[in-house]
């Protein structure tokens, strides 16, 4: 039941603490209640993957993020589904994980964000030209598609405010890059989940990505 809830909504902090209290007690004492002295290792360490020295018990907050990133991924990869047009509330954590996980091979450019999508050799304009991107209002960065920006050149109208020298240089470099882009009419954009070998979202790959950078534990195979 908890998994289904975490897939749909972000669990409140109080709920996570209450569930973890039961899980912690059962793990150490085999019963519902256990005092602090019975818990020999800090719970966050227990909830690390075995490769990182934990016991492989899921961290509920991280698992929830990994589960909920499924919906914006499906909205991108299956835009023709009836539910894809429904408004989707995405937390900052989910949006950040999604931005790390997806790269795009542009077809007609109709399903890829111009400013934020990673469609230029696996990188976004947000990454390549941060000073220029800072001049684009968030609402436009979240809506402008590649096809609109390239065909109608609406990208120029998106830039607002005084352009610094750094932003100007970034714009000129970007202009040169965009002249080499050719859209393909009738070919859908291909979104690739770079965290898995199949190129398709999996909960495990999303969950493991949240622990990237942590120090691995060599003897984990014996746990």
PDB file of C-alpha atoms in Angstrom:
ATOM      1  CA  UNK A   1       0.000   0.000   0.000  1.00  0.00           C
ATOM      2  CA  UNK A   2       2.830   2.407   0.890  1.00  0.00           C
ATOM      3  CA  UNK A   3       4.481   1.847  -2.491  1.00  0.00           C
ATOM      4  CA  UNK A   4       1.294   2.734  -4.368  1.00  0.00           C
ATOM      5  CA  UNK A   5       0.850   5.899  -2.320  1.00  0.00           C
ATOM      6  CA  UNK A   6       4.493   6.923  -2.798  1.00  0.00           C
ATOM      7  CA  UNK A   7       4.074   6.420  -6.545  1.00  0.00           C
ATOM      8  CA  UNK A   8       1.210   8.901  -6.635  1.00  0.00           C
ATOM      9  CA  UNK A   9       2.049  11.497  -3.973  1.00  0.00           C
ATOM     10  CA  UNK A  10       4.927  12.639  -1.809  1.00  0.00           C
ATOM     11  CA  UNK A  11       4.479  11.054   1.616  1.00  0.00           C
ATOM     12  CA  UNK A  12       4.350  13.583   4.482  1.00  0.00           C
ATOM     13  CA  UNK A  13       7.416  13.677   6.726  1.00  0.00           C
ATOM     14  CA  UNK A  14       5.386  12.500   9.717  1.00  0.00           C
ATOM     15  CA  UNK A  15       4.172   9.466   7.773  1.00  0.00           C
ATOM     16  CA  UNK A  16       7.697   8.520   6.685  1.00  0.00           C
ATOM     17  CA  UNK A  17       8.913   8.785  10.283  1.00  0.00           C
ATOM     18  CA  UNK A  18       6.029   6.653  11.573  1.00  0.00           C
ATOM     19  CA  UNK A  19       6.590   3.951   8.955  1.00  0.00           C
ATOM     20  CA  UNK A  20      10.355   3.992   9.512  1.00  0.00           C
ATOM     21  CA  UNK A  21       9.831   3.578  13.251  1.00  0.00           C
ATOM     22  CA  UNK A  22       7.934   0.347  12.632  1.00  0.00           C
ATOM     23  CA  UNK A  23      10.448  -0.884  10.042  1.00  0.00           C
ATOM     24  CA  UNK A  24      13.375  -0.051  12.301  1.00  0.00           C
ATOM     25  CA  UNK A  25      11.844  -1.833  15.282  1.00  0.00           C
ATOM     26  CA  UNK A  26      11.026  -4.927  13.264  1.00  0.00           C
ATOM     27  CA  UNK A  27      14.516  -5.017  11.725  1.00  0.00           C
ATOM     28  CA  UNK A  28      16.293  -4.941  15.089  1.00  0.00           C
ATOM     29  CA  UNK A  29      13.836  -6.655  17.436  1.00  0.00           C
ATOM     30  CA  UNK A  30      11.366  -8.483  15.233  1.00  0.00           C
ATOM     31  CA  UNK A  31       8.505  -6.599  16.840  1.00  0.00           C
ATOM     32  CA  UNK A  32       6.574  -3.369  16.411  1.00  0.00           C
ATOM     33  CA  UNK A  33       8.305  -1.385  19.173  1.00  0.00           C
ATOM     34  CA  UNK A  34      11.995  -1.147  19.990  1.00  0.00           C
ATOM     35  CA  UNK A  35      13.887   1.364  22.081  1.00  0.00           C
ATOM     36  CA  UNK A  36      16.779   3.399  20.752  1.00  0.00           C
ATOM     37  CA  UNK A  37      19.367   1.227  22.475  1.00  0.00           C
ATOM     38  CA  UNK A  38      18.322  -1.769  20.414  1.00  0.00           C
ATOM     39  CA  UNK A  39      19.048   0.028  17.134  1.00  0.00           C
ATOM     40  CA  UNK A  40      22.755  -0.561  16.648  1.00  0.00           C
ATOM     41  CA  UNK A  41      23.273   1.399  13.422  1.00  0.00           C
ATOM     42  CA  UNK A  42      21.794   4.716  12.313  1.00  0.00           C
ATOM     43  CA  UNK A  43      18.740   4.093  10.138  1.00  0.00           C
ATOM     44  CA  UNK A  44      19.969   6.188   7.162  1.00  0.00           C
ATOM     45  CA  UNK A  45      23.020   3.893   6.948  1.00  0.00           C
ATOM     46  CA  UNK A  46      20.841   0.794   7.126  1.00  0.00           C
ATOM     47  CA  UNK A  47      18.788   2.151   4.217  1.00  0.00           C
ATOM     48  CA  UNK A  48      21.778   2.448   1.919  1.00  0.00           C
ATOM     49  CA  UNK A  49      22.197  -0.093  -0.847  1.00  0.00           C
ATOM     50  CA  UNK A  50      24.416  -3.089  -0.081  1.00  0.00           C
ATOM     51  CA  UNK A  51      27.019  -1.742  -2.489  1.00  0.00           C
ATOM     52  CA  UNK A  52      27.285   1.311  -0.234  1.00  0.00           C
ATOM     53  CA  UNK A  53      27.523  -0.641   3.020  1.00  0.00           C
ATOM     54  CA  UNK A  54      23.839  -0.697   3.961  1.00  0.00           C
ATOM     55  CA  UNK A  55      21.390  -3.571   4.233  1.00  0.00           C
ATOM     56  CA  UNK A  56      19.484  -2.709   1.085  1.00  0.00           C
ATOM     57  CA  UNK A  57      16.326  -1.606   2.900  1.00  0.00           C
ATOM     58  CA  UNK A  58      14.677   1.085   0.807  1.00  0.00           C
ATOM     59  CA  UNK A  59      14.906   4.707   1.873  1.00  0.00           C
ATOM     60  CA  UNK A  60      11.276   5.801   1.604  1.00  0.00           C
ATOM     61  CA  UNK A  61      11.925   9.393   0.572  1.00  0.00           C
ATOM     62  CA  UNK A  62      14.376   8.385  -2.167  1.00  0.00           C
ATOM     63  CA  UNK A  63      12.134   5.543  -3.309  1.00  0.00           C
ATOM     64  CA  UNK A  64       9.206   7.939  -3.613  1.00  0.00           C
ATOM     65  CA  UNK A  65      11.216  10.264  -5.854  1.00  0.00           C
ATOM     66  CA  UNK A  66      12.327   7.323  -8.009  1.00  0.00           C
ATOM     67  CA  UNK A  67       8.742   6.087  -8.339  1.00  0.00           C
ATOM     68  CA  UNK A  68       7.205   9.456  -9.168  1.00  0.00           C
ATOM     69  CA  UNK A  69       9.738  10.307 -11.869  1.00  0.00           C
ATOM     70  CA  UNK A  70       8.001   7.561 -13.837  1.00  0.00           C
ATOM     71  CA  UNK A  71       5.079   9.862 -14.678  1.00  0.00           C
ATOM     72  CA  UNK A  72       6.953  12.746 -16.340  1.00  0.00           C
ATOM     73  CA  UNK A  73       9.076  10.138 -18.124  1.00  0.00           C
ATOM     74  CA  UNK A  74       5.966   8.456 -19.536  1.00  0.00           C
ATOM     75  CA  UNK A  75       4.526  11.838 -20.455  1.00  0.00           C
ATOM     76  CA  UNK A  76       7.625  12.475 -22.566  1.00  0.00           C
ATOM     77  CA  UNK A  77       8.102   8.998 -24.004  1.00  0.00           C
ATOM     78  CA  UNK A  78       4.399   8.294 -24.677  1.00  0.00           C
ATOM     79  CA  UNK A  79       2.874  11.711 -25.470  1.00  0.00           C
ATOM     80  CA  UNK A  80      -0.030  10.183 -27.416  1.00  0.00           C
ATOM     81  CA  UNK A  81      -1.530   8.466 -24.362  1.00  0.00           C
ATOM     82  CA  UNK A  82      -4.881   9.991 -23.275  1.00  0.00           C
ATOM     83  CA  UNK A  83      -3.622  10.913 -19.802  1.00  0.00           C
ATOM     84  CA  UNK A  84      -0.493  12.657 -21.115  1.00  0.00           C
ATOM     85  CA  UNK A  85      -2.373  15.952 -21.445  1.00  0.00           C
ATOM     86  CA  UNK A  86      -3.411  15.981 -17.788  1.00  0.00           C
ATOM     87  CA  UNK A  87      -1.664  18.572 -15.565  1.00  0.00           C
ATOM     88  CA  UNK A  88       1.172  16.976 -13.640  1.00  0.00           C
ATOM     89  CA  UNK A  89       2.550  18.305 -10.367  1.00  0.00           C
ATOM     90  CA  UNK A  90       6.293  17.613 -10.278  1.00  0.00           C
ATOM     91  CA  UNK A  91       8.476  18.307  -7.246  1.00  0.00           C
ATOM     92  CA  UNK A  92      11.898  19.915  -7.607  1.00  0.00           C
ATOM     93  CA  UNK A  93      13.571  16.618  -6.655  1.00  0.00           C
ATOM     94  CA  UNK A  94      11.690  14.708  -9.336  1.00  0.00           C
ATOM     95  CA  UNK A  95      12.343  17.407 -11.948  1.00  0.00           C
ATOM     96  CA  UNK A  96      16.065  17.402 -11.114  1.00  0.00           C
ATOM     97  CA  UNK A  97      16.337  13.616 -11.385  1.00  0.00           C
ATOM     98  CA  UNK A  98      14.459  13.684 -14.679  1.00  0.00           C
ATOM     99  CA  UNK A  99      16.828  16.319 -16.080  1.00  0.00           C
ATOM    100  CA  UNK A 100      19.812  14.132 -15.180  1.00  0.00           C
ATOM    101  CA  UNK A 101      18.311  10.963 -16.579  1.00  0.00           C
ATOM    102  CA  UNK A 102      16.954  11.959 -19.994  1.00  0.00           C
ATOM    103  CA  UNK A 103      18.760  12.839 -23.193  1.00  0.00           C
ATOM    104  CA  UNK A 104      16.945  13.404 -26.467  1.00  0.00           C
ATOM    105  CA  UNK A 105      17.485  12.645 -30.126  1.00  0.00           C
ATOM    106  CA  UNK A 106      15.441  15.311 -31.881  1.00  0.00           C
ATOM    107  CA  UNK A 107      13.107  14.367 -34.712  1.00  0.00           C
ATOM    108  CA  UNK A 108      10.501  17.007 -35.496  1.00  0.00           C
ATOM    109  CA  UNK A 109      11.233  18.883 -32.257  1.00  0.00           C
ATOM    110  CA  UNK A 110       7.584  18.945 -31.196  1.00  0.00           C
ATOM    111  CA  UNK A 111       8.050  17.129 -27.881  1.00  0.00           C
ATOM    112  CA  UNK A 112      11.306  18.591 -26.576  1.00  0.00           C
ATOM    113  CA  UNK A 113      11.850  21.771 -24.588  1.00  0.00           C
ATOM    114  CA  UNK A 114      14.204  24.120 -26.417  1.00  0.00           C
ATOM    115  CA  UNK A 115      15.858  25.731 -23.398  1.00  0.00           C
ATOM    116  CA  UNK A 116      15.801  22.877 -20.884  1.00  0.00           C
ATOM    117  CA  UNK A 117      15.813  19.650 -22.885  1.00  0.00           C
ATOM    118  CA  UNK A 118      19.118  17.794 -23.335  1.00  0.00           C
ATOM    119  CA  UNK A 119      18.932  17.613 -27.108  1.00  0.00           C
ATOM    120  CA  UNK A 120      22.278  19.114 -28.168  1.00  0.00           C
ATOM    121  CA  UNK A 121      24.662  16.149 -27.982  1.00  0.00           C
ATOM    122  CA  UNK A 122      23.157  15.183 -24.641  1.00  0.00           C
ATOM    123  CA  UNK A 123      23.338  18.680 -23.176  1.00  0.00           C
ATOM    124  CA  UNK A 124      20.808  21.457 -22.723  1.00  0.00           C
ATOM    125  CA  UNK A 125      21.063  25.151 -23.554  1.00  0.00           C
ATOM    126  CA  UNK A 126      20.567  25.688 -19.844  1.00  0.00           C
ATOM    127  CA  UNK A 127      23.881  23.850 -19.342  1.00  0.00           C
ATOM    128  CA  UNK A 128      25.724  25.224 -22.370  1.00  0.00           C
ATOM    129  CA  UNK A 129      24.717  28.874 -21.999  1.00  0.00           C
ATOM    130  CA  UNK A 130      23.834  29.565 -18.348  1.00  0.00           C
ATOM    131  CA  UNK A 131      24.194  33.350 -18.635  1.00  0.00           C
ATOM    132  CA  UNK A 132      21.896  33.461 -21.646  1.00  0.00           C
ATOM    133  CA  UNK A 133      19.434  31.069 -20.029  1.00  0.00           C
ATOM    134  CA  UNK A 134      19.184  33.321 -16.973  1.00  0.00           C
ATOM    135  CA  UNK A 135      17.537  35.949 -19.229  1.00  0.00           C
ATOM    136  CA  UNK A 136      14.695  33.618 -20.224  1.00  0.00           C
ATOM    137  CA  UNK A 137      11.549  33.753 -18.031  1.00  0.00           C
ATOM    138  CA  UNK A 138      10.771  30.430 -16.405  1.00  0.00           C
ATOM    139  CA  UNK A 139       7.307  30.182 -17.962  1.00  0.00           C
ATOM    140  CA  UNK A 140       8.831  30.439 -21.449  1.00  0.00           C
ATOM    141  CA  UNK A 141      11.655  28.020 -20.674  1.00  0.00           C
ATOM    142  CA  UNK A 142       9.032  25.516 -19.518  1.00  0.00           C
ATOM    143  CA  UNK A 143       6.923  25.847 -22.686  1.00  0.00           C
ATOM    144  CA  UNK A 144       9.090  26.655 -25.693  1.00  0.00           C
ATOM    145  CA  UNK A 145       9.517  23.607 -27.926  1.00  0.00           C
ATOM    146  CA  UNK A 146      12.461  23.045 -30.245  1.00  0.00           C
ATOM    147  CA  UNK A 147      10.303  23.245 -33.366  1.00  0.00           C
ATOM    148  CA  UNK A 148       8.887  26.636 -32.344  1.00  0.00           C
ATOM    149  CA  UNK A 149      12.305  28.043 -31.536  1.00  0.00           C
ATOM    150  CA  UNK A 150      13.961  26.887 -34.754  1.00  0.00           C
ATOM    151  CA  UNK A 151      11.221  27.275 -37.348  1.00  0.00           C
ATOM    152  CA  UNK A 152       9.710  30.548 -36.167  1.00  0.00           C
ATOM    153  CA  UNK A 153      12.848  31.766 -34.355  1.00  0.00           C
ATOM    154  CA  UNK A 154      10.794  32.552 -31.256  1.00  0.00           C
ATOM    155  CA  UNK A 155      13.917  31.941 -29.206  1.00  0.00           C
ATOM    156  CA  UNK A 156      14.961  35.573 -29.712  1.00  0.00           C
ATOM    157  CA  UNK A 157      11.695  36.874 -28.223  1.00  0.00           C
ATOM    158  CA  UNK A 158      12.207  34.638 -25.177  1.00  0.00           C
ATOM    159  CA  UNK A 159      15.318  36.570 -24.120  1.00  0.00           C
ATOM    160  CA  UNK A 160      14.485  39.488 -21.846  1.00  0.00           C
ATOM    161  CA  UNK A 161      16.579  42.014 -19.954  1.00  0.00           C
ATOM    162  CA  UNK A 162      20.015  43.468 -20.519  1.00  0.00           C
ATOM    163  CA  UNK A 163      22.403  41.071 -22.233  1.00  0.00           C
ATOM    164  CA  UNK A 164      25.832  40.834 -20.642  1.00  0.00           C
ATOM    165  CA  UNK A 165      28.995  40.264 -22.655  1.00  0.00           C
ATOM    166  CA  UNK A 166      29.122  36.665 -21.413  1.00  0.00           C
ATOM    167  CA  UNK A 167      25.525  36.058 -22.492  1.00  0.00           C
ATOM    168  CA  UNK A 168      26.234  37.614 -25.894  1.00  0.00           C
ATOM    169  CA  UNK A 169      29.160  35.280 -26.525  1.00  0.00           C
ATOM    170  CA  UNK A 170      27.025  32.327 -25.470  1.00  0.00           C
ATOM    171  CA  UNK A 171      24.293  33.441 -27.862  1.00  0.00           C
ATOM    172  CA  UNK A 172      26.717  33.670 -30.794  1.00  0.00           C
ATOM    173  CA  UNK A 173      28.124  30.209 -30.039  1.00  0.00           C
ATOM    174  CA  UNK A 174      24.603  28.849 -29.718  1.00  0.00           C
ATOM    175  CA  UNK A 175      23.580  30.399 -33.037  1.00  0.00           C
ATOM    176  CA  UNK A 176      26.445  28.595 -34.786  1.00  0.00           C
ATOM    177  CA  UNK A 177      25.418  25.317 -33.171  1.00  0.00           C
ATOM    178  CA  UNK A 178      21.768  25.694 -34.143  1.00  0.00           C
ATOM    179  CA  UNK A 179      22.582  26.288 -37.812  1.00  0.00           C
ATOM    180  CA  UNK A 180      23.706  22.648 -37.974  1.00  0.00           C
ATOM    181  CA  UNK A 181      20.426  21.275 -36.593  1.00  0.00           C
ATOM    182  CA  UNK A 182      17.990  19.790 -39.101  1.00  0.00           C
ATOM    183  CA  UNK A 183      14.512  18.798 -37.959  1.00  0.00           C
ATOM    184  CA  UNK A 184      12.821  15.763 -39.491  1.00  0.00           C
ATOM    185  CA  UNK A 185       9.164  16.245 -40.376  1.00  0.00           C
ATOM    186  CA  UNK A 186       7.001  13.372 -39.173  1.00  0.00           C
ATOM    187  CA  UNK A 187       9.742  11.847 -37.013  1.00  0.00           C
ATOM    188  CA  UNK A 188       8.998  11.870 -33.300  1.00  0.00           C
ATOM    189  CA  UNK A 189      11.619  13.001 -30.817  1.00  0.00           C
ATOM    190  CA  UNK A 190      13.278  10.029 -29.113  1.00  0.00           C
ATOM    191  CA  UNK A 191      13.788  10.351 -25.368  1.00  0.00           C
ATOM    192  CA  UNK A 192      16.435   8.061 -23.882  1.00  0.00           C
ATOM    193  CA  UNK A 193      16.723   7.089 -20.208  1.00  0.00           C
ATOM    194  CA  UNK A 194      20.498   7.152 -19.948  1.00  0.00           C
ATOM    195  CA  UNK A 195      20.590   5.506 -16.503  1.00  0.00           C
ATOM    196  CA  UNK A 196      19.696   2.054 -17.846  1.00  0.00           C
ATOM    197  CA  UNK A 197      21.271  -0.024 -20.600  1.00  0.00           C
ATOM    198  CA  UNK A 198      17.885  -0.425 -22.298  1.00  0.00           C
ATOM    199  CA  UNK A 199      17.345   3.325 -22.546  1.00  0.00           C
ATOM    200  CA  UNK A 200      14.007   2.919 -20.775  1.00  0.00           C
ATOM    201  CA  UNK A 201      13.013   4.035 -17.269  1.00  0.00           C
ATOM    202  CA  UNK A 202      13.279   1.554 -14.412  1.00  0.00           C
ATOM    203  CA  UNK A 203      12.611   2.269 -10.753  1.00  0.00           C
ATOM    204  CA  UNK A 204      15.912   0.650  -9.756  1.00  0.00           C
ATOM    205  CA  UNK A 205      18.016   2.805 -12.068  1.00  0.00           C
ATOM    206  CA  UNK A 206      16.249   5.940 -10.821  1.00  0.00           C
ATOM    207  CA  UNK A 207      16.678   4.910  -7.180  1.00  0.00           C
ATOM    208  CA  UNK A 208      20.363   4.014  -7.583  1.00  0.00           C
ATOM    209  CA  UNK A 209      21.034   7.372  -9.254  1.00  0.00           C
ATOM    210  CA  UNK A 210      20.024   9.154  -6.051  1.00  0.00           C
ATOM    211  CA  UNK A 211      23.021   7.560  -4.324  1.00  0.00           C
ATOM    212  CA  UNK A 212      25.588   8.432  -6.987  1.00  0.00           C
ATOM    213  CA  UNK A 213      28.758   9.864  -5.495  1.00  0.00           C
ATOM    214  CA  UNK A 214      28.535   7.859  -2.266  1.00  0.00           C
ATOM    215  CA  UNK A 215      31.521   5.713  -1.277  1.00  0.00           C
ATOM    216  CA  UNK A 216      31.120   2.055  -2.224  1.00  0.00           C
ATOM    217  CA  UNK A 217      31.687  -0.836   0.182  1.00  0.00           C
ATOM    218  CA  UNK A 218      33.894  -3.539  -1.344  1.00  0.00           C
ATOM    219  CA  UNK A 219      32.761  -6.600   0.727  1.00  0.00           C
ATOM    220  CA  UNK A 220      29.054  -5.924   0.061  1.00  0.00           C
ATOM    221  CA  UNK A 221      28.623  -9.315  -1.630  1.00  0.00           C
ATOM    222  CA  UNK A 222      28.962 -10.998   1.768  1.00  0.00           C
ATOM    223  CA  UNK A 223      26.101  -9.021   3.322  1.00  0.00           C
TER     224      UNK A 223
END
